[in-house]
Tab-separated table of N, CA and C in Angstrom:
chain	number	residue	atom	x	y	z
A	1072	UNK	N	-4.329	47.506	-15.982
A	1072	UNK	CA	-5.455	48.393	-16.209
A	1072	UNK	C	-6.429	47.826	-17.234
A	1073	UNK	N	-5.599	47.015	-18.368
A	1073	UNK	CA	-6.616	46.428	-19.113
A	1073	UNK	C	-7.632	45.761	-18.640
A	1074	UNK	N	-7.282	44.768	-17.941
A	1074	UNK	CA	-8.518	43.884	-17.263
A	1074	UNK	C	-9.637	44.376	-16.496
A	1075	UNK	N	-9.208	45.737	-15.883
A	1075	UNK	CA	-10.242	46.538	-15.202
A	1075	UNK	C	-10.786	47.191	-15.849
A	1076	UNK	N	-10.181	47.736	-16.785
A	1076	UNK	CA	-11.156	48.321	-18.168
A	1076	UNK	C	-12.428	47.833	-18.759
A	1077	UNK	N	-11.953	46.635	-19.147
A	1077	UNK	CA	-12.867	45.262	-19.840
A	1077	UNK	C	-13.745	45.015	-19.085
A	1078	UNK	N	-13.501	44.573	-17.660
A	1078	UNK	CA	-14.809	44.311	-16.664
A	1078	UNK	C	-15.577	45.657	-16.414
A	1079	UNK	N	-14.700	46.836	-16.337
A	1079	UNK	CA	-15.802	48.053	-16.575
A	1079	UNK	C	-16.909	48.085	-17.448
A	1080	UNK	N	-16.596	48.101	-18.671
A	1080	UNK	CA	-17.095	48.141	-19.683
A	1080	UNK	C	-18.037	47.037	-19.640
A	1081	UNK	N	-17.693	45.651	-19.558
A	1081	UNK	CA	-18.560	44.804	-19.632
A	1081	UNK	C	-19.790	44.856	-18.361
A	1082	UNK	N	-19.439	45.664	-17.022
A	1082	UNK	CA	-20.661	45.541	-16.471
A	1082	UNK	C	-21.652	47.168	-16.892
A	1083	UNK	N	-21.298	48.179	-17.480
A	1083	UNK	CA	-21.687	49.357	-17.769
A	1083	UNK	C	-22.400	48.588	-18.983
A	1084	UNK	N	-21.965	47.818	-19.588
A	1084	UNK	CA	-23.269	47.377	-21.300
A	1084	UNK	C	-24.371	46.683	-20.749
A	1085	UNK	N	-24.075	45.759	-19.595
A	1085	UNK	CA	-24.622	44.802	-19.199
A	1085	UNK	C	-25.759	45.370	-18.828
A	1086	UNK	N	-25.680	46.664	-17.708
A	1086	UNK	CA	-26.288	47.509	-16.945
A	1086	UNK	C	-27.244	48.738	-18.056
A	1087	UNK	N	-26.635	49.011	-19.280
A	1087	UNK	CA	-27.316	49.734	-20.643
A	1087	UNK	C	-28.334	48.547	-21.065
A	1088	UNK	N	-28.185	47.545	-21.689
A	1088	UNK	CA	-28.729	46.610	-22.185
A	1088	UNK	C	-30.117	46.452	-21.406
A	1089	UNK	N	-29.561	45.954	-20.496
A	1089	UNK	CA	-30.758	45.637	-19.454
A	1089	UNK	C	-31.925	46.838	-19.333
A	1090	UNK	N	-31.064	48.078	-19.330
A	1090	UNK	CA	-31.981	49.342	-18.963
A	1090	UNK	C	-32.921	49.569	-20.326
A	1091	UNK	N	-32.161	49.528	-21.037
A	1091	UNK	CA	-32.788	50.293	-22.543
A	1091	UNK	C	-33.508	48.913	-23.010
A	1092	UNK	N	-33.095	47.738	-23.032
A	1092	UNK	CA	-33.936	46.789	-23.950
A	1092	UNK	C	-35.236	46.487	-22.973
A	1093	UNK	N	-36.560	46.281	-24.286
A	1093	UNK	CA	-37.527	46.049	-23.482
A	1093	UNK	C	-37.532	44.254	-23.078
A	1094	UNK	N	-38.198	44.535	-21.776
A	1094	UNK	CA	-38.185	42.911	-21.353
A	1094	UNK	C	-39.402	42.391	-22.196
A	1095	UNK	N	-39.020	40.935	-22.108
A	1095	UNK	CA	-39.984	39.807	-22.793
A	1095	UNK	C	-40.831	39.348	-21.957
A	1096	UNK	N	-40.403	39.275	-20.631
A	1096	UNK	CA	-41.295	37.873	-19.741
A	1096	UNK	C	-40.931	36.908	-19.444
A	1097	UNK	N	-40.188	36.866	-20.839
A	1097	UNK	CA	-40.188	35.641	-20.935
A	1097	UNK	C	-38.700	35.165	-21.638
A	1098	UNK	N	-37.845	34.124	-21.013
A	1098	UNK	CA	-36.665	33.846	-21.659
A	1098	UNK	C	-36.232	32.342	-21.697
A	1099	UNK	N	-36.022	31.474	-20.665
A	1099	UNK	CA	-35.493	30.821	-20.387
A	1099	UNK	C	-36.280	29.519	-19.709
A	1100	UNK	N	-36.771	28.210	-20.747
A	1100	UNK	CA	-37.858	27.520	-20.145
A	1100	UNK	C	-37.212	26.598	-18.829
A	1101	UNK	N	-38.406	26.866	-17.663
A	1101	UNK	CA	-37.648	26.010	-16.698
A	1101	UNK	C	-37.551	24.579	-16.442
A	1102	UNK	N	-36.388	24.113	-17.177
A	1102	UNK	CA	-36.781	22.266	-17.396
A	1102	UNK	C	-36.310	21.745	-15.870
A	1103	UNK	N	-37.310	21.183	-15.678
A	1103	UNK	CA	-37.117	20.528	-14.864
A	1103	UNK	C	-37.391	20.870	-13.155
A	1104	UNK	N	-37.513	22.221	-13.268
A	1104	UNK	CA	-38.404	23.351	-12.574
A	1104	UNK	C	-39.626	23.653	-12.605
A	1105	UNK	N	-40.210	24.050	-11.428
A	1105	UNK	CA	-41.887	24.223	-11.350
A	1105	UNK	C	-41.919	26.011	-11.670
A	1106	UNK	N	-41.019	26.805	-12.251
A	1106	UNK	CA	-41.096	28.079	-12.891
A	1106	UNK	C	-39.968	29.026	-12.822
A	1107	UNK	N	-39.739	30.183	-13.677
A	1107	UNK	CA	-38.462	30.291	-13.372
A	1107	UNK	C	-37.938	30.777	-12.635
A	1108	UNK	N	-38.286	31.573	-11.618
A	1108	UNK	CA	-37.959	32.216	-10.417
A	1108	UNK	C	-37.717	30.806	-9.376
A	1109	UNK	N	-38.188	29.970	-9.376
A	1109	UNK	CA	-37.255	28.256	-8.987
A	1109	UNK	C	-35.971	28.235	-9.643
A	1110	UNK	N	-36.149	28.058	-10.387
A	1110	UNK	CA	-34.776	27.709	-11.215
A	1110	UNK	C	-33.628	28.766	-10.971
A	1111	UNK	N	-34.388	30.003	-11.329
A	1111	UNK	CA	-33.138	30.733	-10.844
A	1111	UNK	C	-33.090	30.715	-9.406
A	1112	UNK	N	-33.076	30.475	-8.061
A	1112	UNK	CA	-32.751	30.169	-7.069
A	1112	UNK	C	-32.346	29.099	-6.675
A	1113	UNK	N	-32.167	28.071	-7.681
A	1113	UNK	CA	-31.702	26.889	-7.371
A	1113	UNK	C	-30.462	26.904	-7.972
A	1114	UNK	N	-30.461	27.658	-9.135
A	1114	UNK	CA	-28.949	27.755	-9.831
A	1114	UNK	C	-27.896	28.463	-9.125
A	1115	UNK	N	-28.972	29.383	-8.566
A	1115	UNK	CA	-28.003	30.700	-7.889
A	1115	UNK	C	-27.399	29.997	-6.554
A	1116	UNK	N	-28.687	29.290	-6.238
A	1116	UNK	CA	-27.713	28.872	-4.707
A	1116	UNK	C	-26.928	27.827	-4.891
A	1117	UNK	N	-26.706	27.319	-6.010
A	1117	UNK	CA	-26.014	25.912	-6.701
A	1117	UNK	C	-24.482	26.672	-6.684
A	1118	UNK	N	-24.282	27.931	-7.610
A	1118	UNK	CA	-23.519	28.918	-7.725
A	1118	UNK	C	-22.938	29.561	-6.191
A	1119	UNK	N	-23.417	30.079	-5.327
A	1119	UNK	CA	-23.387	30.399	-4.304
A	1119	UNK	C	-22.677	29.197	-3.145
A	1120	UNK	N	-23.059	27.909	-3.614
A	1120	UNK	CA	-22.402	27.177	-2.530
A	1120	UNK	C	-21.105	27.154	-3.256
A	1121	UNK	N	-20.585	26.582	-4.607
A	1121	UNK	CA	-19.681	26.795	-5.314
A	1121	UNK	C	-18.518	27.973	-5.105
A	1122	UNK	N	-18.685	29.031	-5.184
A	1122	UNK	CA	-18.179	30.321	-4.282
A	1122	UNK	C	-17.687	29.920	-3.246
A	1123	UNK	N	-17.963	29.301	-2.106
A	1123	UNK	CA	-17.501	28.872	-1.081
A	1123	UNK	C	-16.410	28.159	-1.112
A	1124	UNK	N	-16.865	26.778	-1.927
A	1124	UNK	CA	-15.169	26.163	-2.300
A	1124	UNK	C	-14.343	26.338	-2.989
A	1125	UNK	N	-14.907	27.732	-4.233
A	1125	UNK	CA	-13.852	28.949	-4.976
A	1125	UNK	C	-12.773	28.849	-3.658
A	1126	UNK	N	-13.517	29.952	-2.192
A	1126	UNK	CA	-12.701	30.365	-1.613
A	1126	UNK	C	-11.967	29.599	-0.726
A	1127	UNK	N	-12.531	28.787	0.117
A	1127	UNK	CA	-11.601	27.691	0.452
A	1127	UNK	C	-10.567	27.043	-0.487
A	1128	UNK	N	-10.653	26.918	-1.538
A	1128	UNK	CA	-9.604	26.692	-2.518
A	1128	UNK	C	-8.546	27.773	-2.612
A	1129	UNK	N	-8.741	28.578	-2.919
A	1129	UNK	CA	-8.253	29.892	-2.993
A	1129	UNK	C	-7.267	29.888	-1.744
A	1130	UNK	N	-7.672	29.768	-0.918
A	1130	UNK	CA	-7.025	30.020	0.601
A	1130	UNK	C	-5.823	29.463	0.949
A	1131	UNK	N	-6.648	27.592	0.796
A	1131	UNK	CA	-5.302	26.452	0.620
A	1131	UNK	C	-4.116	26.796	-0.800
A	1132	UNK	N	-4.624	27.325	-1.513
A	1132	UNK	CA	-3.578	27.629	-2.547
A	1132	UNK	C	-2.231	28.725	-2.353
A	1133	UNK	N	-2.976	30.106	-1.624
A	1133	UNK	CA	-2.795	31.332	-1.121
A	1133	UNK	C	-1.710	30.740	0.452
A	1134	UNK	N	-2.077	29.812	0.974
A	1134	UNK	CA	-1.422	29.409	2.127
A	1134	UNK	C	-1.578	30.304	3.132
A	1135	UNK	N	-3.052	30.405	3.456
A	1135	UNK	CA	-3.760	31.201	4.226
A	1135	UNK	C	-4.366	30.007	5.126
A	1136	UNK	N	-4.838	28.655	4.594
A	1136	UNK	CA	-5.147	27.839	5.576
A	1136	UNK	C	-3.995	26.912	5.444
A	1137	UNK	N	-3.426	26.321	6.485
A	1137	UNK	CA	-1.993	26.106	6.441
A	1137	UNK	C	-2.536	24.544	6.535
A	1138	UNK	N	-2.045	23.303	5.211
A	1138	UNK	CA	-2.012	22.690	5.474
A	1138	UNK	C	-0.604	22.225	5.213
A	1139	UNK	N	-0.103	20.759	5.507
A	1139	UNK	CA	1.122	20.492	5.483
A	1139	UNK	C	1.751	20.567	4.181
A	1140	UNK	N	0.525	19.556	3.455
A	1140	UNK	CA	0.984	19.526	1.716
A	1140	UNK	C	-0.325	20.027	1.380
A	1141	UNK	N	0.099	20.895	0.518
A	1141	UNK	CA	-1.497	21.207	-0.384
A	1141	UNK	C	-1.541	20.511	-0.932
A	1142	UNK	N	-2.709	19.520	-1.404
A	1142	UNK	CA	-3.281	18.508	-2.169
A	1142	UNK	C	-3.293	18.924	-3.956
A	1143	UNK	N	-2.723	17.843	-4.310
A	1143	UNK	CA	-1.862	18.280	-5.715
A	1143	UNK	C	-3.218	18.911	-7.030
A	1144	UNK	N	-4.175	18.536	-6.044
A	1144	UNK	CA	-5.963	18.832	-7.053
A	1144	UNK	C	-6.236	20.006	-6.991
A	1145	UNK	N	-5.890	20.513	-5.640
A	1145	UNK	CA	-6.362	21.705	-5.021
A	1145	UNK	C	-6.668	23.041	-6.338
A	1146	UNK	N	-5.690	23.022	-6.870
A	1146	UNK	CA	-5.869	23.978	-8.193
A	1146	UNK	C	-6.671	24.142	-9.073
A	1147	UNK	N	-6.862	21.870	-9.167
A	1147	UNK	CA	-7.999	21.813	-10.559
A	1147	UNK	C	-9.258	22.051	-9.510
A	1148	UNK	N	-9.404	21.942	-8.400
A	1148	UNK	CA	-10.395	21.669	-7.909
A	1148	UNK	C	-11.085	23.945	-7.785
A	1149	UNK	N	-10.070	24.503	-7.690
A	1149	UNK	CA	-10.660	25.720	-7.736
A	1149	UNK	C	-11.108	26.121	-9.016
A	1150	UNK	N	-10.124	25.777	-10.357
A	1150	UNK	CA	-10.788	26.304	-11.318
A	1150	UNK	C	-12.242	25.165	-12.134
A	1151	UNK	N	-12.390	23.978	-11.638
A	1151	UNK	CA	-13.373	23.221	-11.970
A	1151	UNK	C	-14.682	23.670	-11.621
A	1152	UNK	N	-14.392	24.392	-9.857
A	1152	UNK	CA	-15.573	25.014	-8.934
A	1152	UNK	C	-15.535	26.012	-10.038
A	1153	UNK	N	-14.794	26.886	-10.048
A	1153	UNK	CA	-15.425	28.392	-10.831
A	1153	UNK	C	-15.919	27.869	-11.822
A	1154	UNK	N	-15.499	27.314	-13.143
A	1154	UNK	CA	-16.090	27.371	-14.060
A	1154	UNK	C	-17.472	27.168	-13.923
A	1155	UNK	N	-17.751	25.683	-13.267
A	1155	UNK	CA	-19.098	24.860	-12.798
A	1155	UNK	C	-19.848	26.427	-12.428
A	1156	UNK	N	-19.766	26.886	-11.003
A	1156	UNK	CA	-20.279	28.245	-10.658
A	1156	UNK	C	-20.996	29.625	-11.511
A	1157	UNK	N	-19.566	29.358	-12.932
A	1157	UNK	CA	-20.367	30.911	-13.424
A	1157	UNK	C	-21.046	29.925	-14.841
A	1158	UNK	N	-20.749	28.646	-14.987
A	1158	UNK	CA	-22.054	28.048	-15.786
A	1158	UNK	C	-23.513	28.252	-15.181
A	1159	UNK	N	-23.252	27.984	-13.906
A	1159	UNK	CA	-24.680	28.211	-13.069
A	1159	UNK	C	-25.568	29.343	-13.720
A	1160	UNK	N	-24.206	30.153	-13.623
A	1160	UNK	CA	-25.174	31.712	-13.287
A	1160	UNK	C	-25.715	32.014	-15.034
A	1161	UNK	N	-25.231	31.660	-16.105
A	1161	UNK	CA	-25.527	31.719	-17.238
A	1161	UNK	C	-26.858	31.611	-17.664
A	1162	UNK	N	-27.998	30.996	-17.219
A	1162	UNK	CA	-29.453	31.086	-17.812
A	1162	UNK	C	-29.644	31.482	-16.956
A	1163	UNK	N	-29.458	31.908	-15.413
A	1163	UNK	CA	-30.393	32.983	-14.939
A	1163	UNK	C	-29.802	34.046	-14.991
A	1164	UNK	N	-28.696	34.945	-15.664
A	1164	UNK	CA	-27.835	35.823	-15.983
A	1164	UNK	C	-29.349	36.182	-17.221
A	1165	UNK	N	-29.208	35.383	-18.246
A	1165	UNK	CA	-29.812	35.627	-19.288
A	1165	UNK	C	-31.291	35.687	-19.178
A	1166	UNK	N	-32.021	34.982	-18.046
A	1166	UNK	CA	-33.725	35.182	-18.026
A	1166	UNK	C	-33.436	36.735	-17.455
A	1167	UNK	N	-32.495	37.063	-16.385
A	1167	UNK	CA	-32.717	38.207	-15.959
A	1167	UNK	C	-32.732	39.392	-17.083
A	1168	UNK	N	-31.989	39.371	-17.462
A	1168	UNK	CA	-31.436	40.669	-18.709
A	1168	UNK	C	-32.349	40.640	-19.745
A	1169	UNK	N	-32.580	38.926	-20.339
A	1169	UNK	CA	-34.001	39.463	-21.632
A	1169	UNK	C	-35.470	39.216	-21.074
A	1170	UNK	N	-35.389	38.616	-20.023
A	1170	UNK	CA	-37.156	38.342	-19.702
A	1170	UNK	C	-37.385	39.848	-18.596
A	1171	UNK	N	-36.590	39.806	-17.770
A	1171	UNK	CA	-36.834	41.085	-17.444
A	1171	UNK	C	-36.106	42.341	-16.957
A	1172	UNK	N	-35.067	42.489	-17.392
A	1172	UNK	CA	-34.162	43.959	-17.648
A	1172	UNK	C	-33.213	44.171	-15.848
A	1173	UNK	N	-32.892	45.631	-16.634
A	1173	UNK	CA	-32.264	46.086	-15.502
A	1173	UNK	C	-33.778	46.763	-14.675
A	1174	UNK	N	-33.982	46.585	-13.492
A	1174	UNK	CA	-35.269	47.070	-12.942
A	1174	UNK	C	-34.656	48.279	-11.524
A	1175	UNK	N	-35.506	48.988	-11.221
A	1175	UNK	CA	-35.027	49.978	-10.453
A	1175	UNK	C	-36.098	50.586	-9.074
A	1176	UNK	N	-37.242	49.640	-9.694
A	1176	UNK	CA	-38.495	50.641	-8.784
A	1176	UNK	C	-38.462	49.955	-7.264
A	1177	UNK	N	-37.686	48.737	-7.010
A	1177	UNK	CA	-38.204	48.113	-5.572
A	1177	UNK	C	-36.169	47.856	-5.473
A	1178	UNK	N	-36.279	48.304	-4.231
A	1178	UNK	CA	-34.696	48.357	-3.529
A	1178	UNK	C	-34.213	47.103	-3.696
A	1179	UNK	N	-34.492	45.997	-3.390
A	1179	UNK	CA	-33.682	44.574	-3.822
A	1179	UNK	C	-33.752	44.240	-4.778
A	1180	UNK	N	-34.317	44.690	-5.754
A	1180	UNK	CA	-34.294	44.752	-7.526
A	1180	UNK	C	-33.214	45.197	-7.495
A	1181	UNK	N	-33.045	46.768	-7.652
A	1181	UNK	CA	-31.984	47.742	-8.196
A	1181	UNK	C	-30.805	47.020	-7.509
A	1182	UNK	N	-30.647	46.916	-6.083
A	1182	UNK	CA	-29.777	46.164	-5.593
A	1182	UNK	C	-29.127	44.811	-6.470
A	1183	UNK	N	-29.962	43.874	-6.707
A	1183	UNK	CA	-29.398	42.844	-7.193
A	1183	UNK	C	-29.148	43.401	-8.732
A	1184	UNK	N	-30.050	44.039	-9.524
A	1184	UNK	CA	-29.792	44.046	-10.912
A	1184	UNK	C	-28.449	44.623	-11.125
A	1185	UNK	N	-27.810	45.531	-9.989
A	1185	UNK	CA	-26.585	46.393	-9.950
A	1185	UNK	C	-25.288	45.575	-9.483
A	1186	UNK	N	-25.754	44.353	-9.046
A	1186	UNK	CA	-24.761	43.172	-8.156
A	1186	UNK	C	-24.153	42.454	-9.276
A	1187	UNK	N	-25.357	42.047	-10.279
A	1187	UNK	CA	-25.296	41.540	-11.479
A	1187	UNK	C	-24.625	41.681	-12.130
A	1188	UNK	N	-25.063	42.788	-12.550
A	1188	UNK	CA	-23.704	43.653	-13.747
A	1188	UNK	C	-22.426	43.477	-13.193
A	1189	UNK	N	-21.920	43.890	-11.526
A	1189	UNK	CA	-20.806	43.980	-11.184
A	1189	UNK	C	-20.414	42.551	-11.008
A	1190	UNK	N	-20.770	41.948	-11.024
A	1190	UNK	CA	-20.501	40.329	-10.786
A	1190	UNK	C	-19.650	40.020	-11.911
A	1191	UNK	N	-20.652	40.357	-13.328
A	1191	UNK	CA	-20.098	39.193	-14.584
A	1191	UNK	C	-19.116	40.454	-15.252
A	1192	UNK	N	-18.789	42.115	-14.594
A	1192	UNK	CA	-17.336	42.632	-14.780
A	1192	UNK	C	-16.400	42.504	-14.063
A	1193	UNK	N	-16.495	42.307	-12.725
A	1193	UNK	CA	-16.021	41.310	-11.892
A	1193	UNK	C	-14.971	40.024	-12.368
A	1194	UNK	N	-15.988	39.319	-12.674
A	1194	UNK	CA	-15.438	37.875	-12.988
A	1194	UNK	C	-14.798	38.099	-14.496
A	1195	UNK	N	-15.057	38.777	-15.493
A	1195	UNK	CA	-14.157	39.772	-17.240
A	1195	UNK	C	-12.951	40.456	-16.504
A	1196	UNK	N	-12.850	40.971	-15.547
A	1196	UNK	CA	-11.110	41.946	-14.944
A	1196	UNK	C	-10.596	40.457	-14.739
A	1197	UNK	N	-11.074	39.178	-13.800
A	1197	UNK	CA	-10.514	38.512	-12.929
A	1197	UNK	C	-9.893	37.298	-14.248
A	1198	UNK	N	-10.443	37.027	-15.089
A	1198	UNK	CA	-10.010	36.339	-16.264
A	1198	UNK	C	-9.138	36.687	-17.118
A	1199	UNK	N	-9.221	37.946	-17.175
A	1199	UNK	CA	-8.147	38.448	-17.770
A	1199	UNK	C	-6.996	38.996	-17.215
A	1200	UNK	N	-7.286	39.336	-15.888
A	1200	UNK	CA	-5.941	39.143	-15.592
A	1200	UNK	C	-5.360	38.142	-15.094
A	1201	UNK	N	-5.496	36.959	-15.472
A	1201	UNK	CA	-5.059	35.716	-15.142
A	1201	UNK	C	-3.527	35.172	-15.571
A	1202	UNK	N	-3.683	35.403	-16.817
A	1202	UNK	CA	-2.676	35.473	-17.368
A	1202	UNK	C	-1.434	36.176	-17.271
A	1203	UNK	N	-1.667	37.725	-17.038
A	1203	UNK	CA	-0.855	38.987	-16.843
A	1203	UNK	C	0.254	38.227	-15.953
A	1204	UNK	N	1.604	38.959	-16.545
A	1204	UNK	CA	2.742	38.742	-15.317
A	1204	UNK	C	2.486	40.007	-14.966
A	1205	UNK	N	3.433	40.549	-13.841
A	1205	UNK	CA	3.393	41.760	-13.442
A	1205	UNK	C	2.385	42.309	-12.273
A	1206	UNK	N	1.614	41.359	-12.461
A	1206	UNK	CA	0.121	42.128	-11.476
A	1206	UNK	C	0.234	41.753	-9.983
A	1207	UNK	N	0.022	43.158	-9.357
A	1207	UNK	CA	0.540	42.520	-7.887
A	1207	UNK	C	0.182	41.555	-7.582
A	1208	UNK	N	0.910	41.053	-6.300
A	1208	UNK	CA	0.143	39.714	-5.609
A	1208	UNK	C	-1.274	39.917	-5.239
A	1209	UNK	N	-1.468	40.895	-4.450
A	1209	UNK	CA	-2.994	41.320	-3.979
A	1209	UNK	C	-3.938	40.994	-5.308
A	1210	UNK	N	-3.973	41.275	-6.392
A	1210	UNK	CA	-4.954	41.418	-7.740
A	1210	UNK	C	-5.952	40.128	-7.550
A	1211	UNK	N	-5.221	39.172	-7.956
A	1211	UNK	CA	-6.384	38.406	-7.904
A	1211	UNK	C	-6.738	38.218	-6.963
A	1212	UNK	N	-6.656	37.826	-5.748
A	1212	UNK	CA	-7.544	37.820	-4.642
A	1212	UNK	C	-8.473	38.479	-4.477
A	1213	UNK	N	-7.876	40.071	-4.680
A	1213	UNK	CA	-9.452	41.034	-4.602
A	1213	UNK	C	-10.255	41.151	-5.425
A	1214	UNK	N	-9.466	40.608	-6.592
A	1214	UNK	CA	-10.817	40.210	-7.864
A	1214	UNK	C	-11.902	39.209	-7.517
A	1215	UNK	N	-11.177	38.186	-7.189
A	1215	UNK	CA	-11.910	37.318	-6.843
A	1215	UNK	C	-12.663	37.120	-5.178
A	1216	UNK	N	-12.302	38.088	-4.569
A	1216	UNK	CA	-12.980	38.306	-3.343
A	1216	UNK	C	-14.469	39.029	-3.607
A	1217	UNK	N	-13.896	40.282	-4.463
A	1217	UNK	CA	-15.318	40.865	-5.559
A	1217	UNK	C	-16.271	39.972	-5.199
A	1218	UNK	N	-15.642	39.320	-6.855
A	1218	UNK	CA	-16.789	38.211	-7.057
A	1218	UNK	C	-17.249	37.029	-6.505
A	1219	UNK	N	-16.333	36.857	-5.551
A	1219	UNK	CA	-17.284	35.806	-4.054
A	1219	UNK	C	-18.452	37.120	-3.636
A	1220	UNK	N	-18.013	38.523	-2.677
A	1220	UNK	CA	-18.667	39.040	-2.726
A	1220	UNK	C	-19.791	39.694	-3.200
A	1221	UNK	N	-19.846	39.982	-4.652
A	1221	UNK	CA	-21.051	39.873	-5.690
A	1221	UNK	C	-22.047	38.221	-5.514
A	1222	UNK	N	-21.962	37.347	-5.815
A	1222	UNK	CA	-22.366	36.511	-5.720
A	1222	UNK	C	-23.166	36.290	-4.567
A	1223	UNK	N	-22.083	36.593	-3.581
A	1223	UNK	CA	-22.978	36.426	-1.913
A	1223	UNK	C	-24.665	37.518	-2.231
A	1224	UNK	N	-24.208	38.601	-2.352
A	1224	UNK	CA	-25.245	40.002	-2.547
A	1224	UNK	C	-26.074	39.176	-3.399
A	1225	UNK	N	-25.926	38.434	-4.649
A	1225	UNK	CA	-27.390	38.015	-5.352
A	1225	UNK	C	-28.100	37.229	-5.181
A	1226	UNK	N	-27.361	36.117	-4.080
A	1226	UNK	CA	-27.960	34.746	-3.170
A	1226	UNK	C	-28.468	35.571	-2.635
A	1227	UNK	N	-28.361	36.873	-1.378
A	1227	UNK	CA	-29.154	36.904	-0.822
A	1227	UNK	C	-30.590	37.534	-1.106
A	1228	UNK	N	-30.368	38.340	-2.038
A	1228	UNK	CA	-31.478	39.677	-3.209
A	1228	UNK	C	-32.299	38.526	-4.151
A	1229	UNK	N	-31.696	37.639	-4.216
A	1229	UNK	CA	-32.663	36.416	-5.112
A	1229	UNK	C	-33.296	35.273	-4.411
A	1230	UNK	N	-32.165	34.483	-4.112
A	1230	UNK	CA	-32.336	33.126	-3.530
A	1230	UNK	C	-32.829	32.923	-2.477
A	1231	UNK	N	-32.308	33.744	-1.162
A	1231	UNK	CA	-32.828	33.977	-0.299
A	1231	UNK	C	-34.427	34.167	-0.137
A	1232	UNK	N	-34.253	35.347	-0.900
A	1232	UNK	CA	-35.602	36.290	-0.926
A	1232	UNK	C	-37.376	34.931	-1.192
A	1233	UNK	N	-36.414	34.746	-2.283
A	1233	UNK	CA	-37.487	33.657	-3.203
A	1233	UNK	C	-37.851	32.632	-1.612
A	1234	UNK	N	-36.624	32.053	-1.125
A	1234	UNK	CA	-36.826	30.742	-0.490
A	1234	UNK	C	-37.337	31.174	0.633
A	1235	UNK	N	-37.981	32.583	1.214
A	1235	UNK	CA	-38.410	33.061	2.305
A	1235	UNK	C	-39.673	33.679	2.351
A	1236	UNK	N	-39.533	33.915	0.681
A	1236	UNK	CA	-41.148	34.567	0.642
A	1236	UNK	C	-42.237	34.008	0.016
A	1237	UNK	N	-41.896	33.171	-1.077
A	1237	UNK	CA	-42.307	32.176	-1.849
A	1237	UNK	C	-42.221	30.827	-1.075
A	1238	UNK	N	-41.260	30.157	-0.739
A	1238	UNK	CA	-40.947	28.701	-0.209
A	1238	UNK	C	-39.766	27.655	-1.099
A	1239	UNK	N	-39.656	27.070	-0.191
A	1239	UNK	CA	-38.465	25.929	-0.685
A	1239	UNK	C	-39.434	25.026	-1.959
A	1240	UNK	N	-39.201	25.121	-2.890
A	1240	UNK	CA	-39.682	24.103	-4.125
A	1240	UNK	C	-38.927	23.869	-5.049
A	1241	UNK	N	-39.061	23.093	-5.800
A	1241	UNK	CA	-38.323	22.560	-6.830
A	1241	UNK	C	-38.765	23.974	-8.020
């Protein structure tokens, strides 16, 4: 229960913060990017492909895709992907929340700003219960199915959006 607590909590502040603090505009310079709504779609979908070999990792580990020998990496190779993944999401986590808040007035806003929050409490339950003995077998998987699932929802409310309405750019 602890771990679900913690990710509660951590996406309910996330989701206060955002609401109550006023936005800046401005947060996060885009190096190396032509602005930041680039950047954050390049991170996100950087993040988003990452997710993918979360779960394919996940799977071969789980012995859901049956190979003969699981490959002795397979492990480092899932937690190397996650970490890499929620580094991604870290400066556009943060342009979102101080440059411009939790937002509510246009449906794929509220949508993603609400994906958000559940994402990075999501990924606070799934860390902490990492450790835990005791926790059913099911736990982490659906933690981490979550947060494949969260992730998918903000590729498409962001990354997508950007690379369809705006265009493919650096």
């Amino acid at each position: 229960m602890v771990p679900l607590l913690a990710g509660g909590l951590v996406a309910v502040a996330l989701g206060v913060y955002g609401r109550v603090h006023t936005p800046t505009g401005f947060a996060v310079g885009p190096a190396g990017f032509s602005g930041p709504l680039a950047m954050k779609a390049w991170l996100t979908t950087g993040a988003f492909l990452l997710a993918f070999v979360q779960v394919g990792s996940a799977l071969v580990m789980y012995g859901r895709i049956p190979v003969p020998r699981p490959p002795a990496w397979i492990g480092g190779l899932h937690r190397w992907s996650g970490r890499a993944a929620f580094l991604l999401t870290i400066p556009v986590a943060f342009h979102c929340l101080y440059a411009l808040g939790l937002q509510y007035d246009v449906a794929r806003v509220l949508v993603h700003s609400l994906l958000g929050c559940f994402f990075y409490g999501v990924f606070v339950a799934k860390m902490l219960a990492l450790p835990r003995r005791g926790l059913p077998a099911w736990g982490l998987p659906v933690l981490g199915g979550l947060a494949f699932t969260a992730l998918v929802g903000l590729w498409l409310t962001s990354s997508l959006w950007f690379f369809t309405a705006i265009g493919v750019r650096l």
